[in-house]
PDB file of N, CA and C in Angstrom:
ATOM      1  N   UNK A 290     120.143 -43.696 -16.738  1.00 81.00           N
ATOM      2  CA  UNK A 290     119.238 -43.522 -15.621  1.00 81.00           C
ATOM      3  C   UNK A 290     118.676 -44.881 -15.239  1.00 81.00           C
ATOM      4  N   UNK A 291     118.494 -45.074 -13.971  1.00 90.00           N
ATOM      5  CA  UNK A 291     117.924 -46.298 -13.436  1.00 90.00           C
ATOM      6  C   UNK A 291     116.518 -46.500 -14.015  1.00 90.00           C
ATOM      7  N   UNK A 292     116.190 -47.685 -14.533  1.00 91.00           N
ATOM      8  CA  UNK A 292     114.865 -47.902 -15.133  1.00 91.00           C
ATOM      9  C   UNK A 292     113.707 -47.620 -14.165  1.00 91.00           C
ATOM     10  N   UNK A 293     113.907 -47.941 -12.902  1.00 94.00           N
ATOM     11  CA  UNK A 293     112.846 -47.678 -11.922  1.00 94.00           C
ATOM     12  C   UNK A 293     112.628 -46.177 -11.749  1.00 94.00           C
ATOM     13  N   UNK A 294     113.723 -45.425 -11.653  1.00 95.00           N
ATOM     14  CA  UNK A 294     113.631 -43.972 -11.524  1.00 95.00           C
ATOM     15  C   UNK A 294     113.045 -43.359 -12.800  1.00 95.00           C
ATOM     16  N   UNK A 295     113.443 -43.888 -13.937  1.00 94.00           N
ATOM     17  CA  UNK A 295     112.905 -43.403 -15.204  1.00 94.00           C
ATOM     18  C   UNK A 295     111.387 -43.630 -15.262  1.00 94.00           C
ATOM     19  N   UNK A 296     110.931 -44.775 -14.784  1.00 94.00           N
ATOM     20  CA  UNK A 296     109.498 -45.053 -14.744  1.00 94.00           C
ATOM     21  C   UNK A 296     108.756 -44.084 -13.840  1.00 94.00           C
ATOM     22  N   UNK A 297     109.351 -43.774 -12.703  1.00 95.00           N
ATOM     23  CA  UNK A 297     108.727 -42.828 -11.775  1.00 95.00           C
ATOM     24  C   UNK A 297     108.634 -41.446 -12.410  1.00 95.00           C
ATOM     25  N   UNK A 298     109.710 -41.012 -13.047  1.00 96.00           N
ATOM     26  CA  UNK A 298     109.726 -39.691 -13.683  1.00 96.00           C
ATOM     27  C   UNK A 298     108.699 -39.630 -14.812  1.00 96.00           C
ATOM     28  N   UNK A 299     108.628 -40.672 -15.635  1.00 94.00           N
ATOM     29  CA  UNK A 299     107.652 -40.693 -16.721  1.00 94.00           C
ATOM     30  C   UNK A 299     106.220 -40.700 -16.195  1.00 94.00           C
ATOM     31  N   UNK A 300     105.981 -41.415 -15.095  1.00 96.00           N
ATOM     32  CA  UNK A 300     104.634 -41.431 -14.514  1.00 96.00           C
ATOM     33  C   UNK A 300     104.256 -40.053 -13.989  1.00 96.00           C
ATOM     34  N   UNK A 301     105.154 -39.395 -13.299  1.00 96.00           N
ATOM     35  CA  UNK A 301     104.873 -38.051 -12.790  1.00 96.00           C
ATOM     36  C   UNK A 301     104.657 -37.058 -13.935  1.00 96.00           C
ATOM     37  N   UNK A 302     105.463 -37.178 -14.976  1.00 95.00           N
ATOM     38  CA  UNK A 302     105.314 -36.282 -16.127  1.00 95.00           C
ATOM     39  C   UNK A 302     103.973 -36.506 -16.815  1.00 95.00           C
ATOM     40  N   UNK A 303     103.576 -37.763 -16.966  1.00 93.00           N
ATOM     41  CA  UNK A 303     102.296 -38.037 -17.622  1.00 93.00           C
ATOM     42  C   UNK A 303     101.130 -37.530 -16.782  1.00 93.00           C
ATOM     43  N   UNK A 304     101.225 -37.630 -15.465  1.00 95.00           N
ATOM     44  CA  UNK A 304     100.167 -37.106 -14.599  1.00 95.00           C
ATOM     45  C   UNK A 304     100.083 -35.583 -14.713  1.00 95.00           C
ATOM     46  N   UNK A 305     101.226 -34.924 -14.789  1.00 95.00           N
ATOM     47  CA  UNK A 305     101.239 -33.465 -14.928  1.00 95.00           C
ATOM     48  C   UNK A 305     100.651 -33.040 -16.268  1.00 95.00           C
ATOM     49  N   UNK A 306     101.020 -33.729 -17.341  1.00 90.00           N
ATOM     50  CA  UNK A 306     100.499 -33.398 -18.662  1.00 90.00           C
ATOM     51  C   UNK A 306      98.992 -33.633 -18.707  1.00 90.00           C
ATOM     52  N   UNK A 307      98.518 -34.736 -18.129  1.00 88.00           N
ATOM     53  CA  UNK A 307      97.080 -35.003 -18.111  1.00 88.00           C
ATOM     54  C   UNK A 307      96.334 -33.921 -17.340  1.00 88.00           C
ATOM     55  N   UNK A 308      96.882 -33.492 -16.217  1.00 93.00           N
ATOM     56  CA  UNK A 308      96.245 -32.452 -15.412  1.00 93.00           C
ATOM     57  C   UNK A 308      96.127 -31.151 -16.194  1.00 93.00           C
ATOM     58  N   UNK A 309      97.198 -30.769 -16.872  1.00 91.00           N
ATOM     59  CA  UNK A 309      97.174 -29.532 -17.673  1.00 91.00           C
ATOM     60  C   UNK A 309      96.179 -29.672 -18.824  1.00 91.00           C
ATOM     61  N   UNK A 310      96.181 -30.807 -19.497  1.00 85.00           N
ATOM     62  CA  UNK A 310      95.268 -31.025 -20.614  1.00 85.00           C
ATOM     63  C   UNK A 310      93.816 -30.979 -20.155  1.00 85.00           C
ATOM     64  N   UNK A 311      93.510 -31.638 -19.056  1.00 86.00           N
ATOM     65  CA  UNK A 311      92.144 -31.669 -18.553  1.00 86.00           C
ATOM     66  C   UNK A 311      91.685 -30.286 -18.104  1.00 86.00           C
ATOM     67  N   UNK A 312      92.547 -29.566 -17.397  1.00 90.00           N
ATOM     68  CA  UNK A 312      92.199 -28.216 -16.947  1.00 90.00           C
ATOM     69  C   UNK A 312      91.997 -27.271 -18.121  1.00 90.00           C
ATOM     70  N   UNK A 313      92.850 -27.377 -19.113  1.00 88.00           N
ATOM     71  CA  UNK A 313      92.731 -26.528 -20.295  1.00 88.00           C
ATOM     72  C   UNK A 313      91.426 -26.821 -21.037  1.00 88.00           C
ATOM     73  N   UNK A 314      91.087 -28.094 -21.192  1.00 85.00           N
ATOM     74  CA  UNK A 314      89.849 -28.464 -21.885  1.00 85.00           C
ATOM     75  C   UNK A 314      88.635 -27.921 -21.147  1.00 85.00           C
ATOM     76  N   UNK A 315      88.637 -28.009 -19.826  1.00 87.00           N
ATOM     77  CA  UNK A 315      87.506 -27.489 -19.057  1.00 87.00           C
ATOM     78  C   UNK A 315      87.400 -25.971 -19.186  1.00 87.00           C
ATOM     79  N   UNK A 316      88.506 -25.297 -19.205  1.00 89.00           N
ATOM     80  CA  UNK A 316      88.504 -23.841 -19.342  1.00 89.00           C
ATOM     81  C   UNK A 316      88.005 -23.424 -20.729  1.00 89.00           C
ATOM     82  N   UNK A 317      88.467 -24.125 -21.761  1.00 88.00           N
ATOM     83  CA  UNK A 317      88.087 -23.784 -23.130  1.00 88.00           C
ATOM     84  C   UNK A 317      86.603 -24.067 -23.371  1.00 88.00           C
ATOM     85  N   UNK A 318      86.038 -25.059 -22.658  1.00 85.00           N
ATOM     86  CA  UNK A 318      84.624 -25.386 -22.829  1.00 85.00           C
ATOM     87  C   UNK A 318      83.698 -24.263 -22.369  1.00 85.00           C
ATOM     88  N   UNK A 319      84.223 -23.301 -21.650  1.00 88.00           N
ATOM     89  CA  UNK A 319      83.413 -22.149 -21.273  1.00 88.00           C
ATOM     90  C   UNK A 319      83.082 -21.290 -22.494  1.00 88.00           C
ATOM     91  N   UNK A 320      83.932 -21.350 -23.519  1.00 89.00           N
ATOM     92  CA  UNK A 320      83.748 -20.510 -24.704  1.00 89.00           C
ATOM     93  C   UNK A 320      83.361 -21.289 -25.957  1.00 89.00           C
ATOM     94  N   UNK A 321      83.690 -22.572 -26.020  1.00 86.00           N
ATOM     95  CA  UNK A 321      83.433 -23.362 -27.228  1.00 86.00           C
ATOM     96  C   UNK A 321      82.534 -24.551 -26.913  1.00 86.00           C
ATOM     97  N   UNK A 322      81.788 -25.030 -27.907  1.00 83.00           N
ATOM     98  CA  UNK A 322      80.960 -26.223 -27.693  1.00 83.00           C
ATOM     99  C   UNK A 322      81.846 -27.449 -27.426  1.00 83.00           C
ATOM    100  N   UNK A 323      81.386 -28.363 -26.575  1.00 79.00           N
ATOM    101  CA  UNK A 323      82.177 -29.559 -26.243  1.00 79.00           C
ATOM    102  C   UNK A 323      82.646 -30.372 -27.441  1.00 79.00           C
ATOM    103  N   UNK A 324      81.841 -30.571 -28.507  1.00 80.00           N
ATOM    104  CA  UNK A 324      82.356 -31.363 -29.635  1.00 80.00           C
ATOM    105  C   UNK A 324      83.600 -30.743 -30.279  1.00 80.00           C
ATOM    106  N   UNK A 325      83.669 -29.429 -30.319  1.00 84.00           N
ATOM    107  CA  UNK A 325      84.841 -28.755 -30.891  1.00 84.00           C
ATOM    108  C   UNK A 325      86.054 -28.991 -30.004  1.00 84.00           C
ATOM    109  N   UNK A 326      85.860 -28.879 -28.708  1.00 86.00           N
ATOM    110  CA  UNK A 326      86.965 -29.093 -27.760  1.00 86.00           C
ATOM    111  C   UNK A 326      87.471 -30.528 -27.846  1.00 86.00           C
ATOM    112  N   UNK A 327      86.546 -31.480 -27.905  1.00 83.00           N
ATOM    113  CA  UNK A 327      86.937 -32.895 -27.990  1.00 83.00           C
ATOM    114  C   UNK A 327      87.684 -33.169 -29.288  1.00 83.00           C
ATOM    115  N   UNK A 328      87.199 -32.600 -30.393  1.00 86.00           N
ATOM    116  CA  UNK A 328      87.884 -32.797 -31.676  1.00 86.00           C
ATOM    117  C   UNK A 328      89.325 -32.330 -31.586  1.00 86.00           C
ATOM    118  N   UNK A 329      89.545 -31.103 -31.125  1.00 88.00           N
ATOM    119  CA  UNK A 329      90.906 -30.582 -31.087  1.00 88.00           C
ATOM    120  C   UNK A 329      91.770 -31.301 -30.057  1.00 88.00           C
ATOM    121  N   UNK A 330      91.162 -31.774 -28.984  1.00 86.00           N
ATOM    122  CA  UNK A 330      91.922 -32.544 -27.988  1.00 86.00           C
ATOM    123  C   UNK A 330      92.481 -33.820 -28.627  1.00 86.00           C
ATOM    124  N   UNK A 331      91.628 -34.550 -29.335  1.00 85.00           N
ATOM    125  CA  UNK A 331      92.086 -35.772 -29.997  1.00 85.00           C
ATOM    126  C   UNK A 331      93.008 -35.460 -31.170  1.00 85.00           C
ATOM    127  N   UNK A 332      92.753 -34.364 -31.875  1.00 90.00           N
ATOM    128  CA  UNK A 332      93.593 -33.996 -33.008  1.00 90.00           C
ATOM    129  C   UNK A 332      95.030 -33.735 -32.561  1.00 90.00           C
ATOM    130  N   UNK A 333      95.200 -32.951 -31.497  1.00 88.00           N
ATOM    131  CA  UNK A 333      96.553 -32.660 -31.027  1.00 88.00           C
ATOM    132  C   UNK A 333      97.223 -33.884 -30.410  1.00 88.00           C
ATOM    133  N   UNK A 334      96.441 -34.750 -29.785  1.00 86.00           N
ATOM    134  CA  UNK A 334      97.012 -36.000 -29.286  1.00 86.00           C
ATOM    135  C   UNK A 334      97.517 -36.860 -30.447  1.00 86.00           C
ATOM    136  N   UNK A 335      96.765 -36.866 -31.550  1.00 88.00           N
ATOM    137  CA  UNK A 335      97.192 -37.597 -32.742  1.00 88.00           C
ATOM    138  C   UNK A 335      98.486 -37.019 -33.300  1.00 88.00           C
ATOM    139  N   UNK A 336      98.597 -35.694 -33.318  1.00 91.00           N
ATOM    140  CA  UNK A 336      99.815 -35.061 -33.841  1.00 91.00           C
ATOM    141  C   UNK A 336     101.037 -35.443 -33.000  1.00 91.00           C
ATOM    142  N   UNK A 337     100.870 -35.464 -31.683  1.00 87.00           N
ATOM    143  CA  UNK A 337     101.986 -35.852 -30.805  1.00 87.00           C
ATOM    144  C   UNK A 337     102.352 -37.317 -31.040  1.00 87.00           C
ATOM    145  N   UNK A 338     101.338 -38.181 -31.142  1.00 85.00           N
ATOM    146  CA  UNK A 338     101.611 -39.605 -31.382  1.00 85.00           C
ATOM    147  C   UNK A 338     102.306 -39.808 -32.720  1.00 85.00           C
ATOM    148  N   UNK A 339     101.861 -39.092 -33.748  1.00 85.00           N
ATOM    149  CA  UNK A 339     102.490 -39.230 -35.061  1.00 85.00           C
ATOM    150  C   UNK A 339     103.929 -38.723 -35.047  1.00 85.00           C
ATOM    151  N   UNK A 340     104.215 -37.699 -34.248  1.00 88.00           N
ATOM    152  CA  UNK A 340     105.591 -37.215 -34.139  1.00 88.00           C
ATOM    153  C   UNK A 340     106.491 -38.286 -33.534  1.00 88.00           C
ATOM    154  N   UNK A 341     106.000 -38.968 -32.500  1.00 84.00           N
ATOM    155  CA  UNK A 341     106.790 -40.037 -31.894  1.00 84.00           C
ATOM    156  C   UNK A 341     106.992 -41.199 -32.863  1.00 84.00           C
ATOM    157  N   UNK A 342     105.958 -41.530 -33.624  1.00 83.00           N
ATOM    158  CA  UNK A 342     106.073 -42.618 -34.596  1.00 83.00           C
ATOM    159  C   UNK A 342     107.050 -42.245 -35.700  1.00 83.00           C
ATOM    160  N   UNK A 343     106.979 -40.995 -36.161  1.00 83.00           N
ATOM    161  CA  UNK A 343     107.905 -40.549 -37.210  1.00 83.00           C
ATOM    162  C   UNK A 343     109.343 -40.567 -36.707  1.00 83.00           C
ATOM    163  N   UNK A 344     109.548 -40.173 -35.451  1.00 84.00           N
ATOM    164  CA  UNK A 344     110.902 -40.176 -34.887  1.00 84.00           C
ATOM    165  C   UNK A 344     111.438 -41.598 -34.777  1.00 84.00           C
ATOM    166  N   UNK A 345     110.557 -42.523 -34.407  1.00 80.00           N
ATOM    167  CA  UNK A 345     110.973 -43.921 -34.292  1.00 80.00           C
ATOM    168  C   UNK A 345     111.225 -44.532 -35.663  1.00 80.00           C
ATOM    169  N   UNK A 346     110.591 -43.978 -36.703  1.00 79.00           N
ATOM    170  CA  UNK A 346     110.786 -44.491 -38.050  1.00 79.00           C
ATOM    171  C   UNK A 346     110.138 -45.834 -38.295  1.00 79.00           C
ATOM    172  N   UNK A 347     109.172 -46.179 -37.475  1.00 75.00           N
ATOM    173  CA  UNK A 347     108.509 -47.472 -37.593  1.00 75.00           C
ATOM    174  C   UNK A 347     107.029 -47.293 -37.910  1.00 75.00           C
ATOM    175  N   UNK A 348     106.666 -47.367 -39.160  1.00 73.00           N
ATOM    176  CA  UNK A 348     105.255 -47.291 -39.511  1.00 73.00           C
ATOM    177  C   UNK A 348     104.500 -48.539 -39.083  1.00 73.00           C
ATOM    178  N   UNK A 349     105.223 -49.599 -38.795  1.00 74.00           N
ATOM    179  CA  UNK A 349     104.561 -50.817 -38.328  1.00 74.00           C
ATOM    180  C   UNK A 349     103.919 -50.609 -36.957  1.00 74.00           C
ATOM    181  N   UNK A 350     104.283 -49.505 -36.274  1.00 70.00           N
ATOM    182  CA  UNK A 350     103.664 -49.218 -34.984  1.00 70.00           C
ATOM    183  C   UNK A 350     102.183 -48.895 -35.124  1.00 70.00           C
ATOM    184  N   UNK A 351     101.766 -48.407 -36.279  1.00 74.00           N
ATOM    185  CA  UNK A 351     100.364 -48.065 -36.476  1.00 74.00           C
ATOM    186  C   UNK A 351      99.612 -49.100 -37.300  1.00 74.00           C
ATOM    187  N   UNK A 352     100.307 -50.100 -37.811  1.00 78.00           N
ATOM    188  CA  UNK A 352      99.654 -51.151 -38.589  1.00 78.00           C
ATOM    189  C   UNK A 352      98.969 -52.129 -37.640  1.00 78.00           C
ATOM    190  N   UNK A 353      97.805 -52.575 -38.029  1.00 81.00           N
ATOM    191  CA  UNK A 353      97.053 -53.512 -37.207  1.00 81.00           C
ATOM    192  C   UNK A 353      96.817 -54.799 -37.966  1.00 81.00           C
ATOM    193  N   UNK A 354      96.965 -55.893 -37.265  1.00 85.00           N
ATOM    194  CA  UNK A 354      96.663 -57.181 -37.867  1.00 85.00           C
ATOM    195  C   UNK A 354      95.173 -57.502 -37.746  1.00 85.00           C
ATOM    196  N   UNK A 355      94.469 -56.715 -36.930  1.00 89.00           N
ATOM    197  CA  UNK A 355      93.052 -56.953 -36.669  1.00 89.00           C
ATOM    198  C   UNK A 355      92.265 -55.679 -36.973  1.00 89.00           C
ATOM    199  N   UNK A 356      92.143 -55.359 -38.246  1.00 88.00           N
ATOM    200  CA  UNK A 356      91.484 -54.126 -38.665  1.00 88.00           C
ATOM    201  C   UNK A 356      90.026 -54.080 -38.214  1.00 88.00           C
ATOM    202  N   UNK A 357      89.346 -55.196 -38.263  1.00 92.00           N
ATOM    203  CA  UNK A 357      87.946 -55.247 -37.829  1.00 92.00           C
ATOM    204  C   UNK A 357      87.792 -54.861 -36.365  1.00 92.00           C
ATOM    205  N   UNK A 358      88.704 -55.346 -35.526  1.00 93.00           N
ATOM    206  CA  UNK A 358      88.651 -54.990 -34.109  1.00 93.00           C
ATOM    207  C   UNK A 358      88.944 -53.505 -33.893  1.00 93.00           C
ATOM    208  N   UNK A 359      89.850 -52.947 -34.681  1.00 90.00           N
ATOM    209  CA  UNK A 359      90.152 -51.515 -34.562  1.00 90.00           C
ATOM    210  C   UNK A 359      88.943 -50.680 -34.973  1.00 90.00           C
ATOM    211  N   UNK A 360      88.264 -51.086 -36.025  1.00 93.00           N
ATOM    212  CA  UNK A 360      87.067 -50.368 -36.457  1.00 93.00           C
ATOM    213  C   UNK A 360      85.979 -50.486 -35.393  1.00 93.00           C
ATOM    214  N   UNK A 361      85.799 -51.671 -34.843  1.00 95.00           N
ATOM    215  CA  UNK A 361      84.805 -51.862 -33.776  1.00 95.00           C
ATOM    216  C   UNK A 361      85.135 -51.000 -32.565  1.00 95.00           C
ATOM    217  N   UNK A 362      86.412 -50.901 -32.225  1.00 92.00           N
ATOM    218  CA  UNK A 362      86.835 -50.060 -31.103  1.00 92.00           C
ATOM    219  C   UNK A 362      86.493 -48.594 -31.377  1.00 92.00           C
ATOM    220  N   UNK A 363      86.735 -48.132 -32.593  1.00 89.00           N
ATOM    221  CA  UNK A 363      86.419 -46.758 -32.948  1.00 89.00           C
ATOM    222  C   UNK A 363      84.928 -46.476 -32.889  1.00 89.00           C
ATOM    223  N   UNK A 364      84.131 -47.441 -33.366  1.00 93.00           N
ATOM    224  CA  UNK A 364      82.677 -47.284 -33.325  1.00 93.00           C
ATOM    225  C   UNK A 364      82.188 -47.242 -31.877  1.00 93.00           C
ATOM    226  N   UNK A 365      82.723 -48.117 -31.024  1.00 93.00           N
ATOM    227  CA  UNK A 365      82.303 -48.122 -29.620  1.00 93.00           C
ATOM    228  C   UNK A 365      82.733 -46.846 -28.905  1.00 93.00           C
ATOM    229  N   UNK A 366      83.929 -46.345 -29.198  1.00 88.00           N
ATOM    230  CA  UNK A 366      84.389 -45.094 -28.588  1.00 88.00           C
ATOM    231  C   UNK A 366      83.485 -43.943 -28.992  1.00 88.00           C
ATOM    232  N   UNK A 367      83.164 -43.863 -30.278  1.00 85.00           N
ATOM    233  CA  UNK A 367      82.281 -42.799 -30.765  1.00 85.00           C
ATOM    234  C   UNK A 367      80.894 -42.917 -30.158  1.00 85.00           C
ATOM    235  N   UNK A 368      80.366 -44.141 -30.091  1.00 86.00           N
ATOM    236  CA  UNK A 368      79.030 -44.361 -29.537  1.00 86.00           C
ATOM    237  C   UNK A 368      78.964 -44.005 -28.060  1.00 86.00           C
ATOM    238  N   UNK A 369      79.969 -44.416 -27.288  1.00 86.00           N
ATOM    239  CA  UNK A 369      79.938 -44.117 -25.860  1.00 86.00           C
ATOM    240  C   UNK A 369      80.112 -42.624 -25.600  1.00 86.00           C
ATOM    241  N   UNK A 370      80.944 -41.961 -26.391  1.00 78.00           N
ATOM    242  CA  UNK A 370      81.111 -40.515 -26.226  1.00 78.00           C
ATOM    243  C   UNK A 370      79.823 -39.791 -26.586  1.00 78.00           C
ATOM    244  N   UNK A 371      79.161 -40.245 -27.654  1.00 78.00           N
ATOM    245  CA  UNK A 371      77.886 -39.661 -28.062  1.00 78.00           C
ATOM    246  C   UNK A 371      76.825 -39.852 -26.992  1.00 78.00           C
ATOM    247  N   UNK A 372      76.732 -41.065 -26.458  1.00 80.00           N
ATOM    248  CA  UNK A 372      75.726 -41.358 -25.439  1.00 80.00           C
ATOM    249  C   UNK A 372      75.968 -40.534 -24.179  1.00 80.00           C
ATOM    250  N   UNK A 373      77.217 -40.424 -23.769  1.00 76.00           N
ATOM    251  CA  UNK A 373      77.528 -39.634 -22.567  1.00 76.00           C
ATOM    252  C   UNK A 373      77.217 -38.163 -22.787  1.00 76.00           C
ATOM    253  N   UNK A 374      77.528 -37.650 -23.960  1.00 72.00           N
ATOM    254  CA  UNK A 374      77.273 -36.238 -24.246  1.00 72.00           C
ATOM    255  C   UNK A 374      75.778 -35.964 -24.310  1.00 72.00           C
ATOM    256  N   UNK A 375      75.021 -36.864 -24.899  1.00 74.00           N
ATOM    257  CA  UNK A 375      73.562 -36.678 -24.960  1.00 74.00           C
ATOM    258  C   UNK A 375      72.953 -36.769 -23.570  1.00 74.00           C
ATOM    259  N   UNK A 376      73.475 -37.665 -22.759  1.00 74.00           N
ATOM    260  CA  UNK A 376      72.937 -37.876 -21.411  1.00 74.00           C
ATOM    261  C   UNK A 376      73.114 -36.631 -20.544  1.00 74.00           C
ATOM    262  N   UNK A 377      74.275 -36.003 -20.639  1.00 71.00           N
ATOM    263  CA  UNK A 377      74.529 -34.827 -19.794  1.00 71.00           C
ATOM    264  C   UNK A 377      74.130 -33.528 -20.482  1.00 71.00           C
ATOM    265  N   UNK A 378      73.578 -33.609 -21.686  1.00 67.00           N
ATOM    266  CA  UNK A 378      73.105 -32.418 -22.373  1.00 67.00           C
ATOM    267  C   UNK A 378      74.209 -31.570 -22.955  1.00 67.00           C
ATOM    268  N   UNK A 379      75.356 -32.169 -23.241  1.00 58.00           N
ATOM    269  CA  UNK A 379      76.501 -31.408 -23.730  1.00 58.00           C
ATOM    270  C   UNK A 379      76.406 -31.060 -25.206  1.00 58.00           C
ATOM    271  N   UNK A 380      75.431 -31.603 -25.922  1.00 60.00           N
ATOM    272  CA  UNK A 380      75.353 -31.348 -27.352  1.00 60.00           C
ATOM    273  C   UNK A 380      74.561 -30.088 -27.688  1.00 60.00           C
ATOM    274  N   UNK A 381      74.173 -29.325 -26.690  1.00 63.00           N
ATOM    275  CA  UNK A 381      73.474 -28.062 -26.959  1.00 63.00           C
ATOM    276  C   UNK A 381      74.467 -27.033 -27.455  1.00 63.00           C
ATOM    277  N   UNK A 382      74.106 -26.356 -28.508  1.00 55.00           N
ATOM    278  CA  UNK A 382      74.967 -25.330 -29.087  1.00 55.00           C
ATOM    279  C   UNK A 382      74.440 -23.962 -28.713  1.00 55.00           C
ATOM    280  N   UNK A 383      75.344 -23.001 -28.491  1.00 56.00           N
ATOM    281  CA  UNK A 383      74.872 -21.642 -28.217  1.00 56.00           C
ATOM    282  C   UNK A 383      74.252 -21.034 -29.469  1.00 56.00           C
ATOM    283  N   UNK A 384      73.199 -20.281 -29.292  1.00 48.00           N
ATOM    284  CA  UNK A 384      72.503 -19.678 -30.439  1.00 48.00           C
ATOM    285  C   UNK A 384      72.821 -18.210 -30.512  1.00 48.00           C
TER     286      UNK A 384
END
C-alpha cells in the first residue's frame, strides 16, 4: 500500500476509535464515578499497547533512558487530572 494512503487510513481509523472511546466513556459516566471510568480507560489502553509491544517483541520500546523525566511526567499527569476533576466537581461519589 502507498505510504501516503496508509497514513490517511491510519489517521481515519484513529479518529474513529477515539470517537467511539470518548462516546463510550461519556455514556458509562452516567452510571459510574469518573475515577472508575478513567481507570478502566487507561487500563484498557495499556493492554492494547502491551499487545503491540509483545507482538513486536521489543521490550526496549518501553525502556526509558530518562526515568526521572518519566516519573515527573506521571506526577504532572496525575496532578493535572486531579486538579481538573476537583475544579469541575467530578470527584463527588453517589451515596
